[in-house]
Amino acid sequence: MKTVHYRNRKLRLIAAFTASFYILFHGRPFDIYRAFTSVSFYIAFAVSFGIGLLLVYAIHRATLWLDTRCSWRERPIERSLMQFTLGILAPAIIDLLLISIYFQALGQDVLNNGFLLIDYPVIVFFIILLNVYYLIHYLLLSESHFPTSQKTELTPIEKKQDSGQSNSRQGQFVLYYQREGKQVRAVINLGSHYLLNTTINYIIHESDDRTLCQINRRMIINYEIIDTYQQGKNKTSLTIKIKPDYLNQMENLLHDSLQVTKDKKEAFLRGFYDHYQ
């Protein structure tokens, strides 16, 4: 199971900064001039911001880890329990422990200085809010990965039988999938072509077939039809060479379709060598 890519580093920094700044003034007189001219304010803000960054990072990493192991869409109850434990309860406990150490260094007792009644509920609220953000973001980003079963039905658009090939479905396998607009074309080794009302991301996400590999944003290819590869148009890409037996079924592909892009290169090479060991 693959995780979605949140790409929210700036948002995490802003969230940690905003929460830290708000906490320092929550329940206290809002005196900017006095705060900005006080050394103790900067020390308190540095500690608060540092803890905030740690909590935001912990929630982010826990969410990424859970995304690869327990999908919100497939196992919502189990995921809710795991997200609560790792994304809310654990960060809340970490924050309480770190803040207790900080107050102890100042000679204060976290049980008696009002932190638990004034500041801690707000911190827990921010933690919950960040988890809700990740849930909504996940559902939006993964929507195209999880179409309904109706969208995955095969619609034959062309069936041709190459001479000398058996019309039996025995031994049938997909040569490649290629995105065409809002649909995906599946080309079968026995000569059939199909259109799928789904996405490349969904196919590779759901496939348990280790012979398949996504080589760029438009194409998934079967390792079985690959003869070798060479350096592509630049140093970060590769060009795939097809086995002679399958060239006649690949002749309509553009050259760029057989390019392994930089972001797919590592996974392609790992799968290629595993396949031919």
Coordinates of C-alpha atoms in Angstrom, one line a residue:
M1 CA 0.0 0.0 0.0
K2 CA 1.4 3.4 -1.0
T3 CA 1.2 6.6 0.9
V4 CA 0.0 9.9 -0.6
H5 CA 2.4 12.8 -0.9
Y6 CA 1.4 15.6 1.4
R7 CA 4.1 18.1 0.4
N8 CA 3.3 20.3 3.4
R9 CA 6.6 21.3 4.9
K10 CA 5.9 25.0 4.9
L11 CA 2.5 24.4 6.4
R12 CA 4.0 22.4 9.2
L13 CA 6.4 25.1 10.0
I14 CA 3.6 27.7 10.0
A15 CA 1.4 25.5 12.2
A16 CA 4.2 25.0 14.8
F17 CA 5.0 28.7 14.8
T18 CA 1.4 29.8 15.1
A19 CA 0.5 27.4 17.8
S20 CA 3.7 28.3 19.8
F21 CA 3.0 32.0 19.6
Y22 CA -0.7 31.6 20.5
I23 CA 0.1 29.4 23.5
L24 CA 2.4 32.0 25.0
F25 CA -0.4 34.6 25.1
H26 CA -3.3 32.4 25.8
G27 CA -5.0 33.3 29.1
R28 CA -2.5 36.2 29.6
P29 CA -2.5 39.9 28.9
F30 CA -1.7 40.6 25.3
D31 CA 1.3 43.0 25.7
I32 CA 3.4 42.7 22.5
Y33 CA 5.9 45.4 23.5
R34 CA 6.6 43.9 26.9
A35 CA 7.0 40.5 25.4
F36 CA 9.3 41.5 22.6
T37 CA 11.6 43.4 25.0
S38 CA 11.8 40.5 27.5
V39 CA 14.5 37.9 27.2
S40 CA 12.3 35.3 29.0
F41 CA 9.7 35.6 26.2
Y42 CA 12.3 34.6 23.6
I43 CA 13.5 31.7 25.7
A44 CA 9.9 30.5 26.3
F45 CA 9.1 30.9 22.6
A46 CA 12.2 28.9 21.5
V47 CA 11.2 26.1 23.9
S48 CA 7.6 26.2 22.7
F49 CA 8.5 26.3 19.0
G50 CA 11.0 23.5 19.4
I51 CA 8.4 21.3 21.1
G52 CA 5.8 22.3 18.5
L53 CA 8.1 21.3 15.6
L54 CA 8.8 18.0 17.3
L55 CA 5.1 17.3 17.7
V56 CA 4.2 18.3 14.2
Y57 CA 7.0 16.1 12.8
A58 CA 5.9 13.2 15.0
I59 CA 2.4 13.4 13.7
H60 CA 3.6 13.7 10.1
R61 CA 5.8 10.6 10.4
A62 CA 3.2 8.6 12.2
T63 CA 0.6 9.5 9.5
L64 CA 2.9 8.5 6.7
W65 CA 3.7 5.2 8.4
L66 CA 0.0 4.5 9.0
D67 CA -0.9 5.4 5.4
T68 CA 1.3 2.6 4.1
R69 CA -0.1 0.0 6.5
C70 CA -3.7 0.8 7.3
S71 CA -5.8 2.7 4.8
W72 CA -8.5 5.1 6.0
R73 CA -10.7 4.0 3.1
E74 CA -10.3 0.2 3.5
R75 CA -10.0 -0.1 7.3
P76 CA -11.5 3.1 8.8
I77 CA -12.2 1.8 12.3
E78 CA -8.8 0.2 12.8
R79 CA -7.2 3.3 11.3
S80 CA -9.1 5.6 13.6
L81 CA -7.9 3.7 16.7
M82 CA -4.3 3.7 15.4
Q83 CA -4.4 7.4 14.4
F84 CA -5.7 8.3 17.8
T85 CA -3.0 6.3 19.5
L86 CA 0.0 7.5 17.4
G87 CA -1.3 10.8 16.1
I88 CA -3.0 12.2 19.2
L89 CA -2.4 10.4 22.4
A90 CA 1.4 9.8 21.9
P91 CA 2.1 13.5 20.9
A92 CA 0.0 14.8 23.8
I93 CA 2.0 12.6 26.3
I94 CA 5.3 13.7 24.7
D95 CA 4.3 17.4 25.0
L96 CA 3.3 17.0 28.7
L97 CA 6.6 15.3 29.5
L98 CA 8.8 17.9 27.7
I99 CA 6.9 20.8 29.2
S100 CA 7.1 19.2 32.7
I101 CA 10.9 19.1 32.3
Y102 CA 11.0 22.7 31.2
F103 CA 8.9 23.9 34.1
Q104 CA 11.0 21.8 36.5
A105 CA 14.1 23.6 35.2
L106 CA 12.3 26.9 36.1
G107 CA 11.5 25.7 39.5
Q108 CA 7.7 25.3 38.8
D109 CA 5.4 22.4 39.2
V110 CA 3.3 21.7 36.1
L111 CA 0.5 20.4 38.3
N112 CA 0.1 23.7 40.2
N113 CA 1.1 26.5 37.8
G114 CA -2.1 26.4 35.7
F115 CA -0.6 24.8 32.6
L116 CA -2.9 21.8 32.6
L117 CA -6.0 23.9 32.9
I118 CA -5.1 26.8 30.6
D119 CA -2.6 25.8 28.0
Y120 CA -2.7 22.0 27.7
P121 CA -6.3 21.8 26.4
V122 CA -5.4 24.2 23.7
I123 CA -2.3 22.1 22.7
V124 CA -4.4 19.0 22.6
F125 CA -6.9 20.9 20.4
F126 CA -4.1 21.8 18.0
I127 CA -2.9 18.2 17.9
I128 CA -6.5 17.0 17.0
L129 CA -6.8 19.7 14.4
L130 CA -3.6 18.7 12.7
N131 CA -4.8 15.1 12.6
V132 CA -8.1 16.2 11.1
Y133 CA -6.2 18.1 8.4
Y134 CA -4.2 14.9 7.5
L135 CA -7.5 12.9 7.3
I136 CA -9.1 15.4 5.0
H137 CA -6.0 15.8 2.9
Y138 CA -5.6 12.0 2.6
L139 CA -9.2 11.6 1.4
L140 CA -8.9 14.3 -1.1
L141 CA -5.5 13.1 -2.5
S142 CA -6.5 9.4 -2.6
E143 CA -9.9 9.9 -4.2
S144 CA -8.7 9.1 -7.7
H145 CA -6.9 6.0 -6.3
F146 CA -10.0 4.4 -5.1
P147 CA -12.7 4.5 -7.8
T148 CA -15.8 2.4 -7.4
S149 CA -15.9 -1.1 -8.7
Q150 CA -18.0 0.1 -11.6
K151 CA -15.1 2.3 -12.8
T152 CA -12.7 -0.7 -12.9
E153 CA -14.8 -2.8 -15.4
L154 CA -13.1 -3.7 -18.6
T155 CA -14.6 -2.3 -21.8
P156 CA -13.2 -4.0 -24.9
I157 CA -12.5 -1.5 -27.7
E158 CA -10.5 -3.7 -30.0
K159 CA -9.9 -7.4 -30.2
K160 CA -7.6 -8.6 -32.8
Q161 CA -5.9 -12.0 -33.1
D162 CA -2.3 -12.1 -34.3
S163 CA -1.6 -14.9 -36.7
G164 CA -0.1 -18.0 -35.2
Q165 CA -1.4 -17.2 -31.7
S166 CA -3.9 -19.4 -29.8
N167 CA -7.2 -17.8 -29.0
S168 CA -7.2 -19.5 -25.6
R169 CA -7.0 -17.2 -22.6
Q170 CA -4.5 -19.6 -21.0
G171 CA -1.2 -17.8 -20.5
Q172 CA -2.8 -14.3 -21.0
F173 CA -1.1 -11.4 -19.3
V174 CA -0.9 -7.6 -19.6
L175 CA 2.0 -6.2 -21.6
Y176 CA 1.5 -2.7 -20.4
Y177 CA -1.0 -0.1 -19.2
Q178 CA -1.0 3.4 -20.7
R179 CA -3.0 6.4 -19.7
E180 CA -5.1 7.9 -22.5
G181 CA -6.9 11.0 -21.3
K182 CA -9.1 10.0 -18.4
Q183 CA -8.9 6.3 -19.2
V184 CA -6.2 3.6 -19.3
R185 CA -5.5 1.3 -22.2
A186 CA -4.6 -2.3 -21.2
V187 CA -2.7 -4.3 -23.9
I188 CA -2.8 -8.1 -23.6
N189 CA -0.1 -10.4 -25.0
L190 CA -2.7 -12.4 -27.0
G191 CA -3.6 -9.3 -29.0
S192 CA -6.6 -7.8 -27.1
H193 CA -6.8 -4.1 -26.2
Y194 CA -9.1 -2.8 -23.4
L195 CA -10.0 0.6 -22.0
L196 CA -10.2 0.9 -18.2
N197 CA -12.2 3.6 -16.5
T198 CA -9.7 3.9 -13.8
T199 CA -6.2 5.5 -13.2
I200 CA -2.6 4.5 -13.4
N201 CA -2.2 5.2 -9.7
Y202 CA -5.1 3.0 -8.8
I203 CA -3.8 0.1 -10.9
I204 CA -0.3 0.1 -9.4
H205 CA -1.7 0.8 -5.9
E206 CA -4.0 -2.2 -6.0
S207 CA -1.8 -4.6 -8.0
D208 CA -0.1 -7.5 -6.2
D209 CA 1.6 -8.6 -9.4
R210 CA 5.3 -7.9 -8.9
T211 CA 6.0 -8.2 -12.6
L212 CA 4.4 -4.8 -13.1
C213 CA 6.2 -1.5 -12.6
Q214 CA 5.2 2.1 -13.2
I215 CA 8.0 3.7 -15.2
N216 CA 6.4 7.2 -15.6
R217 CA 3.2 9.0 -14.9
R218 CA 1.5 7.6 -18.0
M219 CA 2.7 4.0 -18.1
I220 CA 3.0 0.7 -16.3
I221 CA 4.9 -2.1 -18.0
N222 CA 5.5 -5.8 -17.5
Y223 CA 9.1 -6.8 -16.7
E224 CA 8.5 -9.9 -18.8
I225 CA 8.6 -8.0 -22.0
I226 CA 11.7 -6.0 -21.2
D227 CA 15.0 -7.1 -22.9
T228 CA 17.3 -4.5 -21.4
Y229 CA 17.6 -0.8 -20.7
Q230 CA 20.1 2.0 -21.4
Q231 CA 20.6 5.6 -20.4
G232 CA 17.8 7.9 -21.5
K233 CA 17.7 11.3 -22.8
N234 CA 19.4 12.6 -19.7
K235 CA 21.5 11.2 -16.9
T236 CA 18.5 10.7 -14.6
S237 CA 16.3 8.7 -17.0
L238 CA 16.4 5.3 -18.6
T239 CA 15.2 4.0 -22.0
I240 CA 13.6 0.5 -22.1
K241 CA 14.4 -1.9 -24.9
I242 CA 11.6 -4.4 -25.6
K243 CA 12.2 -8.1 -26.4
P244 CA 11.8 -8.9 -30.2
D245 CA 8.8 -11.2 -29.6
Y246 CA 6.7 -8.2 -28.4
L247 CA 7.9 -5.4 -30.7
N248 CA 5.0 -5.8 -33.1
Q249 CA 2.6 -5.1 -30.2
M250 CA 4.5 -2.0 -29.1
E251 CA 5.0 -0.3 -32.4
N252 CA 2.3 2.3 -31.9
L253 CA 4.0 3.5 -28.7
L254 CA 5.8 6.8 -28.7
H255 CA 9.5 6.7 -27.8
D256 CA 8.8 8.8 -24.7
S257 CA 6.4 6.2 -23.4
L258 CA 9.3 3.8 -22.7
Q259 CA 11.3 6.3 -20.7
V260 CA 11.8 5.6 -17.0
T261 CA 11.7 8.9 -15.2
K262 CA 13.9 9.9 -12.3
D263 CA 11.3 9.4 -9.6
K264 CA 10.5 5.9 -10.9
K265 CA 14.1 4.8 -11.7
E266 CA 15.1 3.3 -8.3
A267 CA 12.0 1.2 -8.0
F268 CA 12.3 0.1 -11.7
L269 CA 15.9 -1.1 -11.3
R270 CA 15.2 -2.9 -8.0
G271 CA 12.2 -4.8 -9.6
F272 CA 14.1 -5.5 -12.8
Y273 CA 17.0 -7.2 -11.1
D274 CA 14.7 -9.1 -8.7
H275 CA 12.6 -10.3 -11.6
Y276 CA 15.6 -11.7 -13.6
Q277 CA 17.7 -13.1 -10.7

